[in-house]
Coordinates of N, CA and C in Angstrom, one line a residue:
X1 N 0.8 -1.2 0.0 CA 0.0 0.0 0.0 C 0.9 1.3 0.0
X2 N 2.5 1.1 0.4 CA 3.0 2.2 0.8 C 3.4 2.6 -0.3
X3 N 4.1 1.5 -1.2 CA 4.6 1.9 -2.5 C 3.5 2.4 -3.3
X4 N 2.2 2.2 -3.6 CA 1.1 2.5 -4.5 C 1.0 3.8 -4.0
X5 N 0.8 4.6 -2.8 CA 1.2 5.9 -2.5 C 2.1 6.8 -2.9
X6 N 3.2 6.1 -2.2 CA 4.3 6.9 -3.3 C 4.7 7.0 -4.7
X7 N 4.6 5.8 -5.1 CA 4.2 6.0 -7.0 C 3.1 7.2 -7.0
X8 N 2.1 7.0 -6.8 CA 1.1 8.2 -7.1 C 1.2 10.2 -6.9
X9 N 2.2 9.4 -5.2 CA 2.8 11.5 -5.3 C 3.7 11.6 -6.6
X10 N 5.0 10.6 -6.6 CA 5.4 11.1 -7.6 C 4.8 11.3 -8.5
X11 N 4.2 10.2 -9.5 CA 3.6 10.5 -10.8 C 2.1 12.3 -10.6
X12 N 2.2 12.3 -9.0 CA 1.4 13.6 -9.7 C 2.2 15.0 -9.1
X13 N 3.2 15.0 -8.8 CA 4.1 15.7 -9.1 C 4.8 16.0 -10.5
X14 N 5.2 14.7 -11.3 CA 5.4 14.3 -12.0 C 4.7 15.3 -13.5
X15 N 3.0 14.9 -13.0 CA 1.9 15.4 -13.8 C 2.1 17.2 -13.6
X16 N 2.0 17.6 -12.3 CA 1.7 18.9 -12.2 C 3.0 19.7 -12.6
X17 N 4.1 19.1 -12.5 CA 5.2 20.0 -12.9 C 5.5 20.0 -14.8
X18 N 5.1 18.7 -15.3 CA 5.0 19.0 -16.4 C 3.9 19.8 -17.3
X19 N 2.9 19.6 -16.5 CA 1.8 20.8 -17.1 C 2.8 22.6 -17.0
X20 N 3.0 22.2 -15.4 CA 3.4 23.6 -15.2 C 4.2 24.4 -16.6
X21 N 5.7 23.4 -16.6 CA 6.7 23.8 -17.7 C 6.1 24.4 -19.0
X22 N 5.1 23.7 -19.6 CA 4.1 23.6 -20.8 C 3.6 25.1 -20.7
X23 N 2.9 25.5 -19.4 CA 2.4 26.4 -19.9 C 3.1 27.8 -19.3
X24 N 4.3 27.6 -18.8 CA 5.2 29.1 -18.4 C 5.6 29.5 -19.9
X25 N 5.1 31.2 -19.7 CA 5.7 32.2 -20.4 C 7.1 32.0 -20.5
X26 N 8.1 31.9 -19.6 CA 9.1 32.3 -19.1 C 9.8 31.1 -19.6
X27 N 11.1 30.9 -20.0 CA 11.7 29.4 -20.7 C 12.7 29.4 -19.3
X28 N 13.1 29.8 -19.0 CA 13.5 29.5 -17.8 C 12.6 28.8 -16.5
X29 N 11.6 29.4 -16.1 CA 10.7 29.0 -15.6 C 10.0 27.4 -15.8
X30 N 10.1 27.5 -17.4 CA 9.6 26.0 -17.6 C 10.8 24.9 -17.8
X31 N 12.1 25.4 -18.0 CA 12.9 24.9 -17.8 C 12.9 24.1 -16.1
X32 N 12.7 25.0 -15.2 CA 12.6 24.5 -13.5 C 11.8 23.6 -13.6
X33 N 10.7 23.7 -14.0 CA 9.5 22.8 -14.1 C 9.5 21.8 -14.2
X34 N 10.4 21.7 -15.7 CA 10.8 20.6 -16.3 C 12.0 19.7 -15.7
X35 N 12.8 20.5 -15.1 CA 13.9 19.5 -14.6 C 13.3 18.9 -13.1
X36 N 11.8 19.3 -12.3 CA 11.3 18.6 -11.5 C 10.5 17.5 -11.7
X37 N 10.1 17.8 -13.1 CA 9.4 16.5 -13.1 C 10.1 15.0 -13.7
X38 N 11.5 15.8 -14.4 CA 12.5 14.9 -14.4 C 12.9 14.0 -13.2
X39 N 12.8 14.9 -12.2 CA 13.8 14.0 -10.8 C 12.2 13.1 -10.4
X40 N 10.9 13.6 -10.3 CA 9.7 12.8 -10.0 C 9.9 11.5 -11.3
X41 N 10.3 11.6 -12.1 CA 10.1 10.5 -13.4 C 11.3 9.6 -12.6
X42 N 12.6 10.2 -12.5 CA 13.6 9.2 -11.4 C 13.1 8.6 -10.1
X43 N 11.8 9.1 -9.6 CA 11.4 8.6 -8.3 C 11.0 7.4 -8.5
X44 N 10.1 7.3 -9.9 CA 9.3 6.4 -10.1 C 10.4 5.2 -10.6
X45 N 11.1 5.1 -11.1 CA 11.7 4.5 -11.5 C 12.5 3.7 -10.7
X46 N 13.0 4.6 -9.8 CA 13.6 3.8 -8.5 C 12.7 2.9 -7.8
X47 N 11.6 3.5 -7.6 CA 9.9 3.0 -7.1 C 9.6 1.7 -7.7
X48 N 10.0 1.7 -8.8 CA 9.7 0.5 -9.9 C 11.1 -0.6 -9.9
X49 N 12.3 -0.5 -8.9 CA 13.0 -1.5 -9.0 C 14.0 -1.3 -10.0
X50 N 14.4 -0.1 -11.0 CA 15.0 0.3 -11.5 C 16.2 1.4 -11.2
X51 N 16.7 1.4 -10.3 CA 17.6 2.5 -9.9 C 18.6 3.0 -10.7
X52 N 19.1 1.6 -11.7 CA 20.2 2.4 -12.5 C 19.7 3.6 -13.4
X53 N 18.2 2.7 -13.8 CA 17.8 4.0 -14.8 C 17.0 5.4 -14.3
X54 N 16.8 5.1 -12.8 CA 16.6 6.3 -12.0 C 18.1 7.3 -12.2
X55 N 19.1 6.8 -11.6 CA 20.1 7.3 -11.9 C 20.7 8.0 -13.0
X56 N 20.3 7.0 -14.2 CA 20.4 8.3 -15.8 C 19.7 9.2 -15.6
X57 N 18.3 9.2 -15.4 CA 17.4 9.6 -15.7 C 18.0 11.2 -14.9
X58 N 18.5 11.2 -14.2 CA 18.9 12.5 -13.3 C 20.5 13.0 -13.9
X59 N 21.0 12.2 -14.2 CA 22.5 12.6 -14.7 C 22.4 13.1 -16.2
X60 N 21.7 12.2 -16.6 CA 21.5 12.6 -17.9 C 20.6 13.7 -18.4
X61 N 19.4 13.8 -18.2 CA 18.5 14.1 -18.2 C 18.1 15.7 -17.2
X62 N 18.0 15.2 -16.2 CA 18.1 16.6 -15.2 C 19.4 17.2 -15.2
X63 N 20.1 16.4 -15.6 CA 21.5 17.2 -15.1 C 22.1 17.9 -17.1
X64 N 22.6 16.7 -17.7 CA 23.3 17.3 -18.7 C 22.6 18.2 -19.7
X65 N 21.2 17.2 -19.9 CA 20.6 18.4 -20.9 C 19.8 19.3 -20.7
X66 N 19.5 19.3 -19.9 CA 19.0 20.6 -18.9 C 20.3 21.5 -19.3
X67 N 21.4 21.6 -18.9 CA 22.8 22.5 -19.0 C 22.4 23.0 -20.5
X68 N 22.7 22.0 -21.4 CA 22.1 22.5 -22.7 C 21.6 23.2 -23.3
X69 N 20.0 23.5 -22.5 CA 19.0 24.7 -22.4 C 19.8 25.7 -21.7
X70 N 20.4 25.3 -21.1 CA 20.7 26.4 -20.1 C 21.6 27.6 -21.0
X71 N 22.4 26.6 -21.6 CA 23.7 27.3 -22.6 C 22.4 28.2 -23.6
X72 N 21.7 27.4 -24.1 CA 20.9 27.7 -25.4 C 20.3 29.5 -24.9
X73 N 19.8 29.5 -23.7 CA 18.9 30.6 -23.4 C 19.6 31.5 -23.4
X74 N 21.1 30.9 -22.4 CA 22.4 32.4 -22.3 C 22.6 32.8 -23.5
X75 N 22.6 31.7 -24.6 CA 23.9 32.5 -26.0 C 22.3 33.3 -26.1
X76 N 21.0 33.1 -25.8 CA 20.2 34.1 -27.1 C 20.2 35.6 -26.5
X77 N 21.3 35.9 -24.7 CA 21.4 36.8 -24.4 C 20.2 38.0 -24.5
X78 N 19.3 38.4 -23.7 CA 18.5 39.1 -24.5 C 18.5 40.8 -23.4
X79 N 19.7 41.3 -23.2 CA 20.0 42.1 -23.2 C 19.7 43.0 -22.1
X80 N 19.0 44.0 -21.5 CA 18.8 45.1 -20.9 C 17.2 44.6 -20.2
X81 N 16.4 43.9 -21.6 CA 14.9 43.2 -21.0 C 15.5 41.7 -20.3
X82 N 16.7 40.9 -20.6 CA 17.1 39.8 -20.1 C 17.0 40.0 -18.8
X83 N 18.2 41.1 -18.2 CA 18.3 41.6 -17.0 C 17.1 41.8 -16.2
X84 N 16.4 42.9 -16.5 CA 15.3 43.0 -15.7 C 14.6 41.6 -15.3
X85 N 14.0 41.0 -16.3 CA 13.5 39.8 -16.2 C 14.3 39.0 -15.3
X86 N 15.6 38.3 -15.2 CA 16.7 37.7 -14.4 C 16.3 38.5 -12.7
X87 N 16.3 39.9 -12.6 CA 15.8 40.5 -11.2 C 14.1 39.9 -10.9
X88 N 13.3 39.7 -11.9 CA 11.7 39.0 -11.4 C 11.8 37.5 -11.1
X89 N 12.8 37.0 -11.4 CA 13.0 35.9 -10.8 C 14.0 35.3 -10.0
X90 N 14.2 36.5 -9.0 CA 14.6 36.0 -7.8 C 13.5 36.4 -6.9
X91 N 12.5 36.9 -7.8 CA 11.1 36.9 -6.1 C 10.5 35.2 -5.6
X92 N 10.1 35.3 -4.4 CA 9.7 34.0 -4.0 C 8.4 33.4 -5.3
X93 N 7.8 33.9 -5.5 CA 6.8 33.5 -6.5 C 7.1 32.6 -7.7
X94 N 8.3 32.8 -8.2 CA 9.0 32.2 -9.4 C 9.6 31.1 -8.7
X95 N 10.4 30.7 -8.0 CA 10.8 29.6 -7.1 C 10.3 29.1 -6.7
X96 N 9.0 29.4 -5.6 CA 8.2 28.4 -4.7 C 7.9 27.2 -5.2
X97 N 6.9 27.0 -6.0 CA 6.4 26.4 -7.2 C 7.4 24.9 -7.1
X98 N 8.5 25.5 -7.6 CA 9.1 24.1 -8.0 C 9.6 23.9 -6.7
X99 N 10.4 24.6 -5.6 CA 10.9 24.1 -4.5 C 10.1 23.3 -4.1
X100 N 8.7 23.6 -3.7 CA 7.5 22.8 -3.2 C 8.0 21.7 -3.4
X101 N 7.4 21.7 -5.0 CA 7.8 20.2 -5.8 C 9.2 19.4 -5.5
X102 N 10.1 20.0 -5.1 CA 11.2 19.2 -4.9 C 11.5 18.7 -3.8
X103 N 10.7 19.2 -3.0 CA 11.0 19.0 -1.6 C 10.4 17.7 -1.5
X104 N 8.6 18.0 -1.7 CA 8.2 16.5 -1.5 C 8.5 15.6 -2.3
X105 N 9.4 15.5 -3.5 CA 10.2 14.4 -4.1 C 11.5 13.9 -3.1
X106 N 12.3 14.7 -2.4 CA 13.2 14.9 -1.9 C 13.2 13.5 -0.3
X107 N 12.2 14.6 0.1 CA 11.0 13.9 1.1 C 11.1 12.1 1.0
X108 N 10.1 11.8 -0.3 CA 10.0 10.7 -0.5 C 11.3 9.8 -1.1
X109 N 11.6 10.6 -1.7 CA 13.2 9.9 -2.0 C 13.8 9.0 -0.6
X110 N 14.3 10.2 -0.2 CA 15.0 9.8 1.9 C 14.1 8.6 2.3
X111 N 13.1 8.4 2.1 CA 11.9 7.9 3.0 C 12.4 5.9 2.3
X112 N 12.2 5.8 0.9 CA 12.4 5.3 0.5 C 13.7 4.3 0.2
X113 N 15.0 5.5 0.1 CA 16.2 4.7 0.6 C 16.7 4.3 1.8
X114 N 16.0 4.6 2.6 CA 15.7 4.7 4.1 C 15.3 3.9 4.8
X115 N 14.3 3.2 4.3 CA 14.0 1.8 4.1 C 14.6 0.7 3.9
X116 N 15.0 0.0 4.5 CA 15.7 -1.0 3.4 C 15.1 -1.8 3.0
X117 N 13.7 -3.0 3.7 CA 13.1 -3.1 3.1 C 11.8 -2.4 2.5
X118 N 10.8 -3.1 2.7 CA 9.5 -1.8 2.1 C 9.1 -1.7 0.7
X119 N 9.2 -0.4 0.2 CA 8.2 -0.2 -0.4 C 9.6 -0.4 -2.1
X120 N 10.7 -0.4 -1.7 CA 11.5 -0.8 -3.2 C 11.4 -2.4 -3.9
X121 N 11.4 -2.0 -4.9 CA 10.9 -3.7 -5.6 C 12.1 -4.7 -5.3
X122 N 11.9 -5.8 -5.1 CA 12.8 -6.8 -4.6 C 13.6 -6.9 -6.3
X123 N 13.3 -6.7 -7.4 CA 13.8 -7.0 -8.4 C 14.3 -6.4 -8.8
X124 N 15.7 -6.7 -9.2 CA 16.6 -4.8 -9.7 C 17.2 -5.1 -11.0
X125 N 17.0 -4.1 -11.9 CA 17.3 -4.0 -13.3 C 19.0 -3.4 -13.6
X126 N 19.9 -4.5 -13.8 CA 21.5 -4.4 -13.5 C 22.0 -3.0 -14.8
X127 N 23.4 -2.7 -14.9 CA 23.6 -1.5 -15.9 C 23.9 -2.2 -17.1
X128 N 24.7 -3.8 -16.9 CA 24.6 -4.3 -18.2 C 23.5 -5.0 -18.7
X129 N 22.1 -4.8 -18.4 CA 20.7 -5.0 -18.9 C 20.6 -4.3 -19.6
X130 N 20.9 -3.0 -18.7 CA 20.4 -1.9 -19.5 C 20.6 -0.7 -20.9
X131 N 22.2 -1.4 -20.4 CA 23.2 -1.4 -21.7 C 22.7 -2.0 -23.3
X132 N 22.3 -2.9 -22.4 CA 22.1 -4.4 -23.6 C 21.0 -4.0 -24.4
X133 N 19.8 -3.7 -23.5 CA 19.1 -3.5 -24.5 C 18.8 -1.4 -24.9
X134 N 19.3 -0.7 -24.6 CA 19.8 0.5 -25.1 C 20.5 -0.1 -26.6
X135 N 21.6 -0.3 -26.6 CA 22.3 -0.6 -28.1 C 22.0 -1.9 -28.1
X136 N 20.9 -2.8 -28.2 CA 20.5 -3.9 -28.9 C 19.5 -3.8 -29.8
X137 N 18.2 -4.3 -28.7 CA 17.2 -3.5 -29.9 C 16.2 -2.8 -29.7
X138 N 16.9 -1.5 -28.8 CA 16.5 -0.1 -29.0 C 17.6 1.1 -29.3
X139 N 18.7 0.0 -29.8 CA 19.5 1.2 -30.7 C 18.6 2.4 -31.7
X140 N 18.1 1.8 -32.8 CA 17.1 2.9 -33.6 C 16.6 4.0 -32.5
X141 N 16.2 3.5 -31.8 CA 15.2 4.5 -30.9 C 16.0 5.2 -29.9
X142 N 17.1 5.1 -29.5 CA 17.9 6.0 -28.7 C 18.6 6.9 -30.0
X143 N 18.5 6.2 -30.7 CA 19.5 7.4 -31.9 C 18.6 8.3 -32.7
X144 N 17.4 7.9 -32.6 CA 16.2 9.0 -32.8 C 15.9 9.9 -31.9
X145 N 16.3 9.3 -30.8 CA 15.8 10.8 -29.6 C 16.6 11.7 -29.8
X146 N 18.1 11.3 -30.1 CA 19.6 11.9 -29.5 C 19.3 12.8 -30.6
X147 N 18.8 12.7 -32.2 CA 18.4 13.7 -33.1 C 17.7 14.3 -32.7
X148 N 16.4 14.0 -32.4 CA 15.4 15.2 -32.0 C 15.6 16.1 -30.9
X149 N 16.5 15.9 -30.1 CA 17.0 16.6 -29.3 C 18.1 17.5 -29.8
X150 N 18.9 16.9 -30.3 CA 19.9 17.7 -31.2 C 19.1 18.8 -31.9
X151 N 18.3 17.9 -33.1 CA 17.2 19.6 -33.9 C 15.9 20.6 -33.1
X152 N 15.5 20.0 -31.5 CA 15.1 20.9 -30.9 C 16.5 22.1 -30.4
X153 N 17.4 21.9 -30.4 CA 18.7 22.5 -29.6 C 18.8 23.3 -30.6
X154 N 19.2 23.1 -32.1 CA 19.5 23.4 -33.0 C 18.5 24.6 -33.3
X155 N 16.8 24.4 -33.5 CA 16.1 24.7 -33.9 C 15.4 26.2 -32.6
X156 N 15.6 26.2 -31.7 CA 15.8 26.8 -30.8 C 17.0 28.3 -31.0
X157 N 18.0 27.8 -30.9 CA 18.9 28.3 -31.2 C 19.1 29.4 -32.5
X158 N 18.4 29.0 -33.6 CA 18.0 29.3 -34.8 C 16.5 30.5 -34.6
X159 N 15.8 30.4 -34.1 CA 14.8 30.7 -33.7 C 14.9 32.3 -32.9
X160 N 15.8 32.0 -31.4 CA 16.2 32.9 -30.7 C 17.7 34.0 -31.5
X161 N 18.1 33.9 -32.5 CA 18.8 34.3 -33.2 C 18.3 35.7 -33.7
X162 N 17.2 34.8 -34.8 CA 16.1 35.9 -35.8 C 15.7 36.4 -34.7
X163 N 15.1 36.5 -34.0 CA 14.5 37.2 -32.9 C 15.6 38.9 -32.4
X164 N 16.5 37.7 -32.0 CA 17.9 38.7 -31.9 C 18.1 39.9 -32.4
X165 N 18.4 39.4 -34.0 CA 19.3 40.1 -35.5 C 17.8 41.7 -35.5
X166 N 16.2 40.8 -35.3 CA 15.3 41.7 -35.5 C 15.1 43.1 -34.9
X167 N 15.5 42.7 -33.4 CA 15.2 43.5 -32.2 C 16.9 44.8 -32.6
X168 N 18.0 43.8 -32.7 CA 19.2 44.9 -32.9 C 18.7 45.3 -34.3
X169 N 18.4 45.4 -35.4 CA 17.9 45.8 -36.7 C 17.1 47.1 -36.3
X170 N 16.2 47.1 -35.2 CA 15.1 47.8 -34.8 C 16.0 49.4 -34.6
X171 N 16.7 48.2 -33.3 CA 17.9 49.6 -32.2 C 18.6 50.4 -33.4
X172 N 19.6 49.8 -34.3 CA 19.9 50.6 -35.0 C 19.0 51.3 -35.8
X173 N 18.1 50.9 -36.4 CA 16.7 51.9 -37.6 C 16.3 53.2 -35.9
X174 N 16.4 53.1 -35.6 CA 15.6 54.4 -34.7 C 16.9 55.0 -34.2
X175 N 17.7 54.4 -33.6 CA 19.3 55.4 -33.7 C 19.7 56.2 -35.3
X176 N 19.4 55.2 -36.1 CA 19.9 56.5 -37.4 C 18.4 57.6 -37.3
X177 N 17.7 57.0 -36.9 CA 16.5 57.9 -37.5 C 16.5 59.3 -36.3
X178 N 16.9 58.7 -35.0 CA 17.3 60.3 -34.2 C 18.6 60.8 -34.4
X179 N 19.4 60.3 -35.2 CA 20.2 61.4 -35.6 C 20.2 62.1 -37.1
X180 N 19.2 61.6 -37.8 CA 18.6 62.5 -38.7 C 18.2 63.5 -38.6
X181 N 17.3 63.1 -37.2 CA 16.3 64.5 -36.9 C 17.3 65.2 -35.9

């Protein structure tokens, strides 16, 4: 009963933080979002007798590509409005949200390794399983994500650029235009 509980915070952690990410203005903001419901997707997993892939799931996942975004948002630099925005989100309002969420992951995490026996599955999925079948036969499908990830990165990147080139295009047209007049 205890595990069926805890599966269910996580996965609605899990749920509420991915909505959240989805629907912030702010790409930073849903960046947070997203890297929480990352570590609830690792809860579950652990939950499920899987630890090693709990363990990607946070190295990889919460941790590397998340950095990714992180780089992606810095290079699109957005200047004088970046700044300001960067000062709105150090109010508690922008933070709470996910801390919430991380805590009671955090929470249940401890609770769970803490345990020794209990609510973790007696059956554990080893790294050369998971190796094996990663490059066996779900090679195709790990090399499809690592693209689509790559052309969201890409496509992003591309995206916040034009945006860029538009906004500096603007600054300069009204700088020549007041020193005409």
């Amino acid at each position: 009963m205890l595990e069926i509980t805890l599966f269910y915070t996580a996965a609605t952690v899990a749920l509420i933080a991915t909505v959240m990410a989805m629907t912030r203005a702010n790409a930073i903001h849903a960046l947070i979002y997203l890297i929480v419901s990352l570590l609830a997707i690792a809860v579950i997993f652990f939950l499920i007798g899987a630890p090693f892939a709990a363990a990607l799931e946070i190295v990889i996942y919460a941790g590397a590509i998340m950095v990714l975004f992180v780089f992606v948002i810095m290079m699109l630099n957005l200047g004088d409005k970046g700044d300001r925005q960067e000062r709105e989100w150090l109010q508690l309002k922008v933070w709470a949200g996910p801390a919430v969420l991380a805590i009671v992951l955090f929470i249940e995490l401890l609770y769970v390794i803490s345990t020794a026996e209990g609510p973790v599955s007696t059956t554990s999925v080893s790294a050369k399983e998971v190796g094996l079948s990663l490059f066996g036969p779900y090679v195709l499908a790990v090399e499809i994500a690592s693209m689509l990830l790559l052309a969201g990165l890409v496509g992003s990147f591309h995206l916040g650029r034009r945006y860029l080139e538009r906004d500096s295009f603007d600054v300069e047209n009204s700088a020549a235009r007041r020193e005409a007049e």
